[in-house]
Coordinates of C-alpha atoms in Angstrom, one line a residue:
M107 CA -18.9 -41.3 -147.3
A108 CA -20.6 -44.2 -145.6
A109 CA -24.1 -44.9 -146.8
Y110 CA -26.9 -44.7 -144.2
E111 CA -28.9 -48.0 -144.3
E112 CA -32.5 -46.9 -144.5
Q113 CA -35.2 -49.2 -143.3
E114 CA -37.0 -51.2 -146.0
Y115 CA -40.7 -50.4 -146.3
N116 CA -42.4 -53.2 -148.3
K117 CA -45.3 -54.5 -146.2
P118 CA -48.5 -55.7 -147.9
F119 CA -51.4 -53.3 -148.0
S120 CA -52.7 -52.6 -144.5
F121 CA -55.9 -50.7 -143.5
Q122 CA -54.3 -50.2 -140.1
I123 CA -51.4 -48.3 -141.5
W124 CA -53.7 -46.1 -143.7
G125 CA -55.9 -45.6 -140.6
K126 CA -53.0 -43.6 -139.0
M127 CA -53.7 -40.9 -141.5
I128 CA -57.3 -40.5 -140.5
P129 CA -56.6 -37.7 -138.0
F130 CA -55.0 -35.7 -140.9
F131 CA -57.9 -36.4 -143.2
R132 CA -60.8 -35.9 -140.8
P133 CA -60.7 -32.0 -140.8
Y134 CA -61.4 -32.0 -144.5
R135 CA -64.1 -34.7 -144.7
R136 CA -66.5 -32.1 -146.2
Y137 CA -64.2 -31.7 -149.2
F138 CA -63.9 -35.5 -149.5
I139 CA -67.7 -35.7 -149.6
I140 CA -67.9 -32.9 -152.2
T141 CA -65.4 -34.4 -154.6
M142 CA -66.7 -37.9 -154.2
G143 CA -70.3 -36.7 -154.9
L144 CA -69.2 -34.7 -157.9
N145 CA -67.3 -37.7 -159.3
V146 CA -70.5 -39.8 -159.1
F147 CA -72.1 -37.2 -161.4
L148 CA -69.0 -37.1 -163.7
A149 CA -68.9 -40.9 -164.0
A150 CA -72.6 -40.8 -164.9
V151 CA -72.0 -38.1 -167.6
D152 CA -69.0 -40.2 -169.0
V153 CA -71.2 -43.3 -169.2
L154 CA -74.2 -41.4 -170.7
T155 CA -72.2 -39.6 -173.4
P156 CA -72.1 -42.6 -175.8
L157 CA -75.9 -43.0 -175.3
F158 CA -76.4 -39.5 -176.5
Q159 CA -74.3 -40.3 -179.5
S160 CA -76.4 -43.5 -180.1
Y161 CA -79.7 -41.5 -179.9
A162 CA -78.4 -38.9 -182.4
I163 CA -77.4 -41.7 -184.9
D164 CA -80.7 -43.6 -184.6
H165 CA -83.1 -40.6 -184.5
F166 CA -81.4 -38.0 -186.6
I167 CA -78.9 -39.6 -189.0
M168 CA -80.7 -42.9 -189.7
E169 CA -84.1 -41.2 -189.9
D170 CA -82.7 -38.3 -191.9
T171 CA -84.6 -35.7 -189.9
L172 CA -83.9 -32.8 -187.6
D173 CA -87.1 -33.1 -185.7
G174 CA -86.4 -32.8 -181.9
L175 CA -82.8 -31.7 -182.5
Q176 CA -83.2 -28.5 -180.5
P177 CA -84.3 -30.0 -177.2
F178 CA -81.7 -32.8 -177.7
A179 CA -78.9 -30.2 -178.3
A180 CA -80.1 -28.2 -175.3
A181 CA -80.0 -31.2 -173.0
Y182 CA -76.6 -32.2 -174.3
I183 CA -75.2 -28.7 -173.9
L184 CA -76.7 -28.5 -170.4
M185 CA -75.0 -31.8 -169.5
I186 CA -71.6 -30.5 -170.8
V187 CA -72.0 -27.2 -168.8
A188 CA -72.9 -29.2 -165.7
Q189 CA -69.9 -31.5 -166.3
A190 CA -67.5 -28.5 -166.7
A191 CA -68.9 -27.0 -163.4
S192 CA -68.5 -30.3 -161.6
V193 CA -64.9 -30.6 -162.8
Y194 CA -64.1 -27.1 -161.5
F195 CA -65.6 -27.7 -158.1
S196 CA -64.2 -31.2 -157.9
V197 CA -60.7 -30.0 -158.7
H198 CA -61.0 -27.2 -156.2
A199 CA -62.0 -29.6 -153.5
A200 CA -59.2 -32.0 -154.3
T201 CA -56.7 -29.2 -154.4
T202 CA -57.9 -28.0 -151.0
I203 CA -57.4 -31.5 -149.6
E204 CA -53.9 -31.9 -151.1
M205 CA -52.7 -28.5 -149.9
N206 CA -54.1 -28.8 -146.4
V207 CA -53.2 -32.4 -145.7
G208 CA -49.7 -31.7 -147.0
R209 CA -49.4 -28.6 -144.8
D210 CA -50.7 -30.4 -141.7
L211 CA -48.3 -33.3 -142.2
K212 CA -45.3 -31.0 -142.7
W213 CA -46.3 -29.0 -139.6
A214 CA -46.8 -32.1 -137.5
Q215 CA -43.4 -33.5 -138.5
F216 CA -41.6 -30.1 -138.0
Q217 CA -43.1 -29.7 -134.5
H218 CA -42.3 -33.3 -133.6
L219 CA -38.7 -32.9 -134.8
Q220 CA -38.2 -30.0 -132.4
A221 CA -39.4 -32.2 -129.6
L222 CA -37.0 -35.1 -130.4
S223 CA -33.8 -35.6 -128.5
F224 CA -30.3 -35.2 -129.8
S225 CA -29.9 -39.0 -130.1
Y226 CA -32.3 -39.0 -133.1
Y227 CA -30.2 -36.5 -135.0
N228 CA -27.0 -38.4 -134.1
T229 CA -28.3 -41.4 -136.1
T230 CA -30.5 -39.9 -138.8
P231 CA -29.0 -37.9 -141.7
V232 CA -30.6 -34.6 -142.6
G233 CA -31.3 -35.8 -146.1
Y234 CA -33.6 -38.6 -144.9
I235 CA -35.4 -36.2 -142.6
H236 CA -35.8 -33.8 -145.5
A237 CA -37.1 -36.6 -147.8
R238 CA -39.8 -37.5 -145.2
V239 CA -41.0 -34.0 -144.6
M240 CA -41.0 -33.0 -148.3
S241 CA -41.1 -35.8 -150.8
D242 CA -43.1 -38.4 -148.7
T243 CA -45.6 -35.8 -147.5
L244 CA -46.2 -34.5 -151.0
R245 CA -46.8 -38.1 -152.3
I246 CA -49.3 -38.9 -149.6
A247 CA -51.2 -35.7 -150.0
T248 CA -51.3 -36.2 -153.8
M249 CA -52.4 -39.8 -153.5
V250 CA -55.2 -39.0 -151.1
A251 CA -56.5 -35.9 -153.0
W252 CA -56.3 -37.3 -156.5
G253 CA -55.5 -41.1 -156.4
L254 CA -58.4 -42.2 -154.2
V255 CA -60.8 -40.0 -156.1
D256 CA -59.7 -41.3 -159.5
M257 CA -60.0 -44.9 -158.2
F258 CA -63.5 -44.1 -157.0
W259 CA -64.4 -42.6 -160.4
A260 CA -62.8 -45.5 -162.4
L261 CA -64.6 -48.2 -160.3
L262 CA -67.9 -46.5 -160.7
Y263 CA -67.4 -45.9 -164.4
V264 CA -66.4 -49.5 -165.2
A265 CA -69.3 -51.0 -163.2
S266 CA -71.8 -48.7 -164.8
V267 CA -70.5 -49.4 -168.4
F268 CA -70.8 -53.1 -167.9
V269 CA -74.3 -52.8 -166.6
I270 CA -75.4 -50.8 -169.6
M271 CA -73.6 -53.1 -172.1
F272 CA -75.4 -56.1 -170.6
L273 CA -78.7 -54.3 -170.9
L274 CA -78.0 -53.5 -174.5
D275 CA -76.6 -56.8 -175.7
V276 CA -75.3 -59.7 -173.6
G277 CA -73.2 -61.3 -176.4
L278 CA -71.1 -58.2 -177.2
A279 CA -70.8 -57.4 -173.5
L280 CA -69.4 -60.9 -172.8
I281 CA -66.8 -60.4 -175.6
I282 CA -65.5 -57.3 -173.9
L283 CA -65.8 -58.8 -170.4
T284 CA -63.6 -61.8 -171.4
I285 CA -60.8 -59.5 -172.4
V286 CA -60.9 -57.4 -169.2
P287 CA -59.4 -60.1 -166.9
G288 CA -56.4 -60.4 -169.4
I289 CA -55.9 -56.7 -169.2
A290 CA -56.1 -56.8 -165.4
L291 CA -53.6 -59.6 -165.1
I292 CA -51.2 -58.0 -167.5
T293 CA -51.5 -54.7 -165.6
V294 CA -50.9 -56.4 -162.2
Y295 CA -47.9 -58.2 -163.6
F296 CA -46.3 -55.1 -165.0
Q297 CA -47.4 -52.8 -162.2
N298 CA -45.8 -55.0 -159.5
R299 CA -42.5 -55.0 -161.3
M300 CA -42.7 -51.2 -161.9
L301 CA -43.6 -50.7 -158.3
R302 CA -40.6 -52.6 -157.1
W303 CA -38.3 -50.5 -159.3
N304 CA -40.1 -47.3 -158.3
R305 CA -39.5 -48.1 -154.7
R306 CA -35.9 -48.6 -155.4
V307 CA -35.8 -45.2 -157.2
R308 CA -37.4 -43.5 -154.1
K309 CA -34.9 -45.1 -151.8
L310 CA -32.0 -44.1 -154.0
N311 CA -33.5 -40.6 -154.2
S312 CA -33.3 -40.3 -150.4
Q313 CA -29.7 -41.3 -150.5
I314 CA -28.9 -38.8 -153.2
T315 CA -30.7 -36.1 -151.2
S316 CA -28.6 -36.9 -148.2
S317 CA -25.4 -36.9 -150.2
Y318 CA -26.3 -33.7 -151.9
N319 CA -27.0 -32.1 -148.5
E320 CA -23.7 -33.2 -147.1
G321 CA -21.9 -32.1 -150.3
I322 CA -23.2 -28.6 -150.1
T323 CA -22.8 -28.1 -146.3
G324 CA -19.3 -29.6 -146.4
V325 CA -18.2 -27.8 -149.5
K326 CA -15.4 -25.9 -147.7
T327 CA -13.9 -29.2 -146.4
S328 CA -14.2 -30.8 -149.9
K329 CA -12.4 -27.9 -151.5
S330 CA -9.7 -27.5 -148.8
M331 CA -8.9 -31.2 -149.0
G332 CA -9.2 -31.4 -152.8
I333 CA -11.6 -34.4 -152.7
E334 CA -14.0 -33.0 -155.4
P335 CA -13.1 -35.9 -157.8
D336 CA -14.0 -38.5 -155.1
N337 CA -17.2 -36.7 -154.3
D338 CA -18.0 -36.5 -158.0
K339 CA -17.4 -40.2 -158.5
A340 CA -19.5 -41.2 -155.5
F341 CA -22.3 -38.9 -156.5
F342 CA -22.1 -40.2 -160.1
E343 CA -22.3 -43.8 -158.9
Q344 CA -25.4 -43.0 -156.8
T345 CA -27.2 -41.2 -159.7
A346 CA -26.2 -43.9 -162.1
R347 CA -27.9 -46.5 -159.9
M348 CA -31.0 -44.4 -159.7
H349 CA -30.9 -43.9 -163.5
Q350 CA -30.6 -47.6 -164.0
A351 CA -33.6 -48.3 -161.7
A352 CA -35.7 -45.5 -163.4
S353 CA -34.7 -46.9 -166.8
R354 CA -35.9 -50.4 -165.9
S355 CA -39.2 -49.0 -164.8
A356 CA -39.5 -46.9 -168.0
R357 CA -38.7 -49.9 -170.1
L358 CA -41.4 -52.0 -168.4
N359 CA -43.9 -49.1 -169.0
A360 CA -42.8 -48.9 -172.6
I361 CA -43.7 -52.6 -173.1
Y362 CA -46.9 -52.4 -171.0
I363 CA -48.6 -49.5 -172.9
P364 CA -48.4 -51.1 -176.4
V365 CA -49.7 -54.4 -175.0
I366 CA -52.7 -52.7 -173.5
L367 CA -53.3 -50.8 -176.8
L368 CA -53.1 -54.1 -178.6
F369 CA -55.8 -55.7 -176.4
S370 CA -58.0 -52.6 -176.8
S371 CA -57.6 -52.7 -180.6
V372 CA -58.4 -56.4 -180.7
A373 CA -61.6 -55.9 -178.6
S374 CA -62.7 -53.0 -180.8
A375 CA -62.1 -55.1 -183.9
I376 CA -64.1 -58.0 -182.6
V377 CA -67.0 -55.8 -181.5
L378 CA -66.9 -54.0 -184.9
A379 CA -66.9 -57.2 -186.9
R380 CA -69.6 -59.0 -184.9
G381 CA -71.7 -55.8 -184.3
G382 CA -71.4 -54.8 -188.0
R383 CA -72.8 -58.2 -189.0
M384 CA -75.7 -57.8 -186.6
V385 CA -76.4 -54.3 -187.9
R386 CA -76.4 -55.6 -191.5
E387 CA -78.8 -58.4 -190.4
Q388 CA -80.9 -55.8 -188.6
L389 CA -80.4 -57.5 -185.3
M390 CA -78.9 -54.3 -183.8
Q391 CA -79.3 -50.6 -184.4
L392 CA -76.3 -48.7 -185.7
G393 CA -76.5 -46.3 -182.7
T394 CA -76.2 -49.3 -180.3
L395 CA -73.1 -50.5 -182.2
S396 CA -71.5 -47.1 -181.8
V397 CA -72.1 -47.3 -178.0
F398 CA -70.3 -50.6 -177.8
I399 CA -67.4 -49.4 -180.0
S400 CA -67.1 -46.3 -177.8
Y401 CA -67.1 -48.4 -174.6
A402 CA -64.7 -51.0 -176.1
V403 CA -62.2 -48.3 -176.9
I404 CA -62.6 -46.4 -173.6
I405 CA -63.3 -49.2 -171.0
F406 CA -59.7 -50.5 -170.9
E407 CA -58.3 -47.1 -169.8
P408 CA -60.2 -47.0 -166.5
V409 CA -59.4 -50.7 -166.0
Q410 CA -55.7 -49.8 -166.4
Q411 CA -56.2 -46.8 -164.2
L412 CA -57.7 -48.9 -161.4
A413 CA -54.8 -51.4 -161.5
R414 CA -52.2 -48.6 -161.6
L415 CA -53.8 -46.7 -158.8
L416 CA -54.1 -49.8 -156.7
S417 CA -50.4 -50.4 -157.1
E418 CA -49.7 -46.7 -156.3
L419 CA -51.9 -47.0 -153.3
I420 CA -49.9 -49.9 -152.0
S421 CA -46.7 -48.1 -152.9
C422 CA -47.8 -45.0 -151.1
Q423 CA -48.1 -47.0 -148.0
A424 CA -44.3 -47.0 -147.8
N425 CA -44.5 -43.2 -147.7
I426 CA -47.0 -43.3 -144.9
E427 CA -44.8 -45.8 -143.0
R428 CA -41.8 -43.4 -143.4
V429 CA -43.7 -40.4 -142.2
M430 CA -45.3 -42.3 -139.3
D431 CA -41.9 -43.7 -138.4
L432 CA -40.8 -40.1 -137.8
L433 CA -43.9 -39.0 -136.0
E434 CA -43.8 -42.1 -133.8
Q435 CA -40.2 -41.6 -132.7
K436 CA -40.1 -41.1 -129.0
P437 CA -37.7 -38.6 -127.5
N438 CA -35.2 -40.1 -125.0
V439 CA -35.5 -37.0 -122.8
V440 CA -39.1 -36.2 -121.8
D441 CA -40.7 -34.2 -119.0
S442 CA -43.1 -35.9 -116.7
D443 CA -46.8 -35.0 -116.7
A444 CA -46.4 -33.3 -113.3
V445 CA -43.6 -31.2 -114.6
I446 CA -45.5 -30.2 -117.8
A447 CA -48.5 -29.3 -115.7
R448 CA -46.4 -26.9 -113.6
Y449 CA -43.8 -25.6 -116.0
G450 CA -45.5 -26.1 -119.4
D451 CA -43.9 -27.9 -122.4
S452 CA -41.5 -26.9 -125.1
F453 CA -44.2 -24.9 -127.0
T454 CA -46.4 -23.6 -124.2
A455 CA -44.3 -22.4 -121.3
R456 CA -45.8 -21.4 -118.0
K457 CA -43.0 -18.9 -117.2
E458 CA -44.9 -17.6 -114.1
N459 CA -43.8 -20.8 -112.3
W460 CA -40.2 -20.8 -113.4
E461 CA -37.7 -20.4 -110.6
R462 CA -34.5 -18.4 -111.3
I463 CA -31.4 -20.6 -111.2
R464 CA -28.7 -19.7 -108.7
G465 CA -26.2 -22.0 -110.3
D466 CA -25.3 -24.6 -107.6
I467 CA -24.7 -27.8 -109.6
V468 CA -24.1 -31.3 -108.4
F469 CA -23.2 -34.4 -110.5
E470 CA -24.1 -37.3 -108.1
D471 CA -22.7 -40.7 -109.0
V472 CA -23.4 -40.1 -112.7
S473 CA -22.8 -42.9 -115.2
F474 CA -23.8 -42.4 -118.9
K475 CA -23.7 -44.2 -122.2
Y476 CA -25.3 -42.9 -125.4
P477 CA -28.6 -44.5 -126.4
D478 CA -27.0 -46.1 -129.5
G479 CA -23.8 -47.0 -127.6
K480 CA -22.7 -50.0 -125.7
E481 CA -19.9 -48.6 -123.5
Y482 CA -20.1 -46.0 -120.7
V483 CA -18.4 -42.7 -121.5
L484 CA -18.8 -41.6 -117.9
E485 CA -18.8 -43.8 -114.9
H486 CA -19.6 -42.9 -111.3
F487 CA -18.9 -39.3 -111.9
N488 CA -19.2 -36.9 -108.9
L489 CA -18.7 -33.2 -108.9
H490 CA -20.0 -30.2 -106.9
V491 CA -19.9 -26.8 -108.5
P492 CA -21.0 -24.0 -106.1
A493 CA -22.9 -21.1 -107.6
G494 CA -20.6 -18.5 -109.4
M495 CA -17.7 -20.9 -109.9
N496 CA -15.8 -21.0 -113.2
V497 CA -15.0 -24.6 -114.1
A498 CA -12.7 -25.5 -117.0
I499 CA -12.8 -29.0 -118.5
V500 CA -9.8 -30.3 -120.3
G501 CA -8.7 -33.6 -121.7
E502 CA -7.9 -35.4 -124.9
T503 CA -10.5 -35.9 -127.7
G504 CA -13.1 -38.5 -126.6
A505 CA -12.3 -38.1 -123.0
G506 CA -15.9 -37.1 -122.1
K507 CA -15.6 -33.3 -122.0
S508 CA -18.6 -32.4 -124.2
T509 CA -20.6 -35.2 -122.6
L510 CA -20.5 -33.4 -119.3
V511 CA -22.1 -30.2 -120.7
N512 CA -24.5 -32.2 -122.8
L513 CA -25.7 -33.9 -119.6
L514 CA -25.7 -30.5 -117.8
G515 CA -28.0 -29.1 -120.5
R516 CA -30.2 -32.2 -120.4
F517 CA -29.7 -32.9 -124.0
F518 CA -29.1 -36.4 -122.6
E519 CA -30.0 -37.7 -119.2
P520 CA -27.8 -39.8 -116.9
T521 CA -28.1 -43.5 -117.4
E522 CA -27.5 -43.8 -113.7
G523 CA -27.2 -41.3 -110.9
R524 CA -28.7 -37.8 -111.0
I525 CA -27.8 -34.1 -111.6
L526 CA -29.0 -31.5 -109.1
I527 CA -29.4 -27.8 -109.8
D528 CA -29.9 -25.7 -106.7
G529 CA -30.4 -28.9 -104.7
V530 CA -33.3 -30.2 -107.0
D531 CA -33.0 -33.1 -109.5
Y532 CA -33.3 -31.3 -112.8
R533 CA -35.8 -33.8 -114.1
Q534 CA -38.3 -32.3 -111.7
R535 CA -38.2 -29.1 -113.8
S536 CA -38.9 -28.6 -117.5
Q537 CA -36.3 -28.8 -120.3
L538 CA -37.3 -25.4 -121.6
W539 CA -36.9 -23.9 -118.2
L540 CA -33.3 -25.3 -118.0
H541 CA -32.4 -24.4 -121.6
S542 CA -33.6 -20.8 -121.2
Q543 CA -31.2 -20.3 -118.3
I544 CA -28.1 -21.7 -119.8
G545 CA -26.1 -19.7 -122.3
Y546 CA -24.2 -21.8 -124.9
V547 CA -21.3 -20.7 -127.1
L548 CA -20.4 -23.8 -129.2
Q549 CA -17.2 -24.8 -130.9
T550 CA -18.9 -24.5 -134.3
P551 CA -21.3 -21.5 -133.9
H552 CA -24.5 -21.6 -135.9
L553 CA -26.1 -18.5 -137.3
F554 CA -29.5 -18.4 -138.9
S555 CA -30.1 -16.7 -142.2
G556 CA -30.9 -13.1 -141.5
T557 CA -29.3 -10.0 -140.2
V558 CA -26.6 -9.5 -137.5
R559 CA -29.3 -7.9 -135.2
E560 CA -31.7 -10.8 -135.7
N561 CA -29.1 -13.4 -134.9
I562 CA -28.1 -11.6 -131.6
R563 CA -31.8 -11.1 -130.7
Y564 CA -32.4 -14.9 -130.8
G565 CA -30.9 -14.7 -127.3
R566 CA -34.0 -12.8 -126.1
L567 CA -36.7 -12.1 -128.7
D568 CA -38.2 -9.1 -126.8
A569 CA -34.9 -7.3 -126.5
T570 CA -34.7 -3.7 -127.7
D571 CA -32.3 -2.6 -130.4
R572 CA -30.3 -0.8 -127.7
E573 CA -30.0 -4.0 -125.6
V574 CA -28.9 -6.0 -128.7
E575 CA -26.2 -3.4 -129.5
E576 CA -25.0 -3.3 -125.8
A577 CA -24.6 -7.1 -125.7
A578 CA -22.6 -6.9 -129.0
R579 CA -20.4 -4.1 -127.6
Q580 CA -19.6 -6.0 -124.5
V581 CA -18.0 -8.8 -126.5
S582 CA -16.7 -6.6 -129.4
A583 CA -19.3 -8.1 -131.8
D584 CA -20.0 -4.4 -132.7
V585 CA -16.6 -4.6 -134.5
V586 CA -18.1 -7.3 -136.7
A587 CA -21.2 -5.2 -137.5
G588 CA -19.1 -2.2 -138.2
K589 CA -17.2 -4.0 -140.9
L590 CA -20.3 -4.8 -142.8
E591 CA -22.0 -2.6 -145.4
N592 CA -25.3 -2.2 -143.5
G593 CA -24.0 -2.6 -139.9
Y594 CA -26.4 -4.6 -137.7
E595 CA -28.9 -4.8 -140.6
S596 CA -26.4 -6.7 -142.8
N597 CA -27.4 -10.2 -143.8
V598 CA -25.0 -12.9 -142.5
G599 CA -25.8 -15.4 -145.3
E600 CA -26.9 -19.0 -144.9
S601 CA -25.4 -20.4 -141.7
G602 CA -23.4 -17.2 -141.4
S603 CA -21.4 -17.9 -144.6
R604 CA -20.4 -14.3 -145.1
L605 CA -18.5 -14.2 -141.8
S606 CA -15.4 -15.9 -140.5
V607 CA -15.5 -18.4 -137.7
G608 CA -14.3 -15.9 -135.3
E609 CA -16.9 -13.3 -136.3
K610 CA -19.6 -15.9 -136.0
Q611 CA -18.3 -16.8 -132.6
L612 CA -18.5 -13.2 -131.4
I613 CA -22.1 -12.9 -132.6
S614 CA -23.1 -16.2 -130.9
F615 CA -21.4 -15.0 -127.7
A616 CA -23.4 -11.7 -127.8
R617 CA -26.5 -13.8 -128.3
A618 CA -25.8 -15.8 -125.2
I619 CA -25.0 -12.7 -123.2
L620 CA -28.2 -11.0 -124.2
A621 CA -30.2 -14.0 -122.7
D622 CA -28.5 -13.2 -119.4
P623 CA -28.2 -16.8 -118.4
A624 CA -27.4 -18.1 -114.9
V625 CA -25.0 -20.6 -116.3
F626 CA -22.6 -20.2 -119.2
V627 CA -21.3 -23.1 -121.3
L628 CA -18.4 -22.4 -123.6
D629 CA -17.7 -25.6 -125.6
E630 CA -14.3 -25.1 -127.3
A631 CA -15.4 -21.5 -127.9
T632 CA -12.0 -20.2 -128.7
S633 CA -10.4 -23.2 -130.4
S634 CA -11.1 -22.1 -134.0
I635 CA -10.4 -18.4 -133.9
D636 CA -7.4 -16.2 -134.6
T637 CA -5.3 -14.8 -131.8
Q638 CA -6.7 -11.3 -132.1
T639 CA -10.3 -12.4 -131.9
E640 CA -9.4 -14.8 -129.0
Q641 CA -8.0 -11.9 -127.1
L642 CA -11.3 -9.9 -127.6
I643 CA -13.4 -12.9 -126.3
Q644 CA -11.1 -13.6 -123.4
K645 CA -11.3 -10.0 -122.4
A646 CA -15.1 -10.2 -122.3
I647 CA -15.2 -13.6 -120.6
G648 CA -13.3 -12.4 -117.6
H649 CA -15.8 -9.7 -117.0
L650 CA -19.0 -11.3 -118.0
L651 CA -18.6 -14.7 -116.4
K652 CA -18.0 -13.1 -113.0
G653 CA -20.8 -14.1 -110.7
H654 CA -22.1 -16.8 -113.1
T655 CA -21.6 -20.5 -112.9
S656 CA -19.7 -21.4 -116.0
F657 CA -18.2 -24.4 -117.7
V658 CA -15.5 -23.8 -120.2
I659 CA -14.2 -26.6 -122.5
A660 CA -10.9 -25.7 -124.1
H661 CA -8.1 -27.4 -126.1
R662 CA -5.9 -24.4 -125.6
L663 CA -4.9 -24.7 -122.0
S664 CA -3.4 -21.2 -121.9
T665 CA -7.0 -19.8 -122.0
I666 CA -8.2 -21.3 -118.8
R667 CA -5.3 -20.5 -116.4
Q668 CA -7.6 -18.2 -114.4
S669 CA -10.4 -20.7 -113.8
D670 CA -11.5 -21.4 -110.3
L671 CA -11.4 -25.1 -110.9
I672 CA -9.9 -27.2 -113.7
L673 CA -11.2 -30.7 -114.2
V674 CA -8.9 -33.0 -116.1
V675 CA -11.0 -35.7 -117.7
R676 CA -9.7 -39.0 -119.0
D677 CA -11.7 -42.0 -120.1
G678 CA -14.9 -40.6 -118.5
K679 CA -13.3 -40.0 -115.1
I680 CA -11.8 -37.0 -113.4
M681 CA -8.2 -37.8 -113.2
E682 CA -7.2 -34.5 -111.5
Q683 CA -8.8 -31.3 -110.3
G684 CA -7.6 -28.1 -108.9
S685 CA -6.3 -24.7 -109.9
H686 CA -3.9 -24.2 -112.8
A687 CA -1.0 -23.7 -110.3
E688 CA -1.9 -26.6 -108.2
L689 CA -2.1 -29.0 -111.1
L690 CA 1.2 -27.9 -112.5
A691 CA 2.8 -28.3 -109.1
R692 CA 1.6 -31.9 -109.0
G693 CA 3.4 -32.8 -112.2
G694 CA 0.7 -35.3 -113.2
Y695 CA -1.4 -35.7 -116.3
Y696 CA -2.4 -32.1 -116.6
Y697 CA 1.3 -31.1 -116.4
D698 CA 2.0 -33.5 -119.2
L699 CA -0.9 -32.1 -121.3
Y700 CA 0.1 -28.5 -120.7
S701 CA 3.8 -29.0 -121.3
R702 CA 3.2 -30.9 -124.5
Q703 CA 0.8 -28.2 -125.8
F704 CA 3.2 -25.4 -124.8
E705 CA 6.0 -27.1 -126.8
E706 CA 3.7 -27.5 -129.8
E707 CA 2.6 -23.8 -129.7
S708 CA 6.2 -22.7 -129.2
A709 CA 7.3 -24.8 -132.3
I710 CA 4.5 -23.2 -134.3
G711 CA 5.5 -19.8 -133.2
V712 CA 9.2 -20.3 -134.1
F713 CA 8.2 -21.7 -137.5
A714 CA 6.0 -18.6 -138.1
G715 CA 8.8 -16.3 -137.0
I716 CA 7.1 -15.5 -133.7
H717 CA 9.1 -16.0 -130.5
P718 CA 6.9 -17.0 -127.5

């Protein structure tokens, strides 16, 4: 399995990049103000707590009296109660920010993903998209809600503590101050290295997510081909690399913490030694010394926190870049402003202005190459399909068969030339208008988790139960429902896992029929089903496609003998066209394809004991 090369995100800190998040933060500025304001109070309480301790030592313990203890205790209890209330409301505000920013980012990405063109999904694995929508979004929301607030508290606390220490005793304050830069430098040194390894962990995590997704979705292929040992080896190697990176980060952290504790202990010892001598010489009160010792023990934690959070802030920028990279992706197929004004966009349709398609389709000198490709897969392609005509497209793999219907559905647009529907360039109408009037039955049908009825109803969400069941009956999908324990209310499983390919195909065909499209597209719709199911579908196709413009792509040429027009595509060009009888009579490329396939099917039939 080839690894997808993800873009590296290691730019230096940039306010411009963080500024892109402002639209997501702005609706919750009230909560930001609340939590910041409360953290000012909390920092003040944390700074004042040692001063209360100092007052108690100097006025109650040293004086050996309890005079004034009650008002002191009342003030202290009041402060603790206020602190507890502030923590509650601060946590509530921060949690609100985290939940809402995370939700808004996920929703924005999901909506944007629906608007992106097929080309984005051709080049971006599902695992990486999932990592952006879930992991990156969670980290951004967490950093904004908690990290920035903690940085604000730590900065305010450190500044306030040093102000008070200098007011109490300049000498002891300078001792602690001289140690702080060393702590900061050590923290920056270790954090930069831990940050580099953490970035590697996150990148490897994205790769593992992608591999895991492919492994689960492709489990049938893996088991049928017996490649579980290879998958296991590849997955083990990926997780081993992530384990190694995470271990390096953990080892750095294991060294870093004891070093910081050592500095903290040294600072406390120096303060205790010098301060103790000053107390003995009556140059300082014991309560004041207790304040310094408390600050000396505690001050290094917020300093570490500041350095750590600054590193995480810089690291989180990579998550923002990944999310914004997704949100700033431009779809290759877009409607013009004039089209959107008349027909609406993909989310707010103006159906009152939608014209009904008759089905007259013209490919006019169309050339096409994929956005990430260099060579044309279609060149100067011309075709006129009158309304109601049934067109079959045949050719070898890679000849350009699916490209034609992808262009017809405007999943891609012509690189050159144009496509007319009912005499109008289809770019002059909206994508949603077009997609709603084309019924697709794909080679690999996709069913959503839910019931049989719900999957058929996706063809037209306002359809009644009777209309759903009638659509199913017309293509024999009612046979599928009849086999299941709860009929139409039976759950099909994830991606229709409880059904065979043929059964999923019948349901997807019923879904397309329910939509009553003007144009049908059957992309290899009968290539993966058993003969009995194929006969059921072919029986329905003959009746249901009558009067509709339709394009049928098929490997099995025996299924398209009754088509009005057969296009034989080779190397992006129509080599031959005509009816089945006409093409056989010419003895050309189609004749060779048909003869070769007939011989192969005959050989298979003889091998199976079936005489054609």
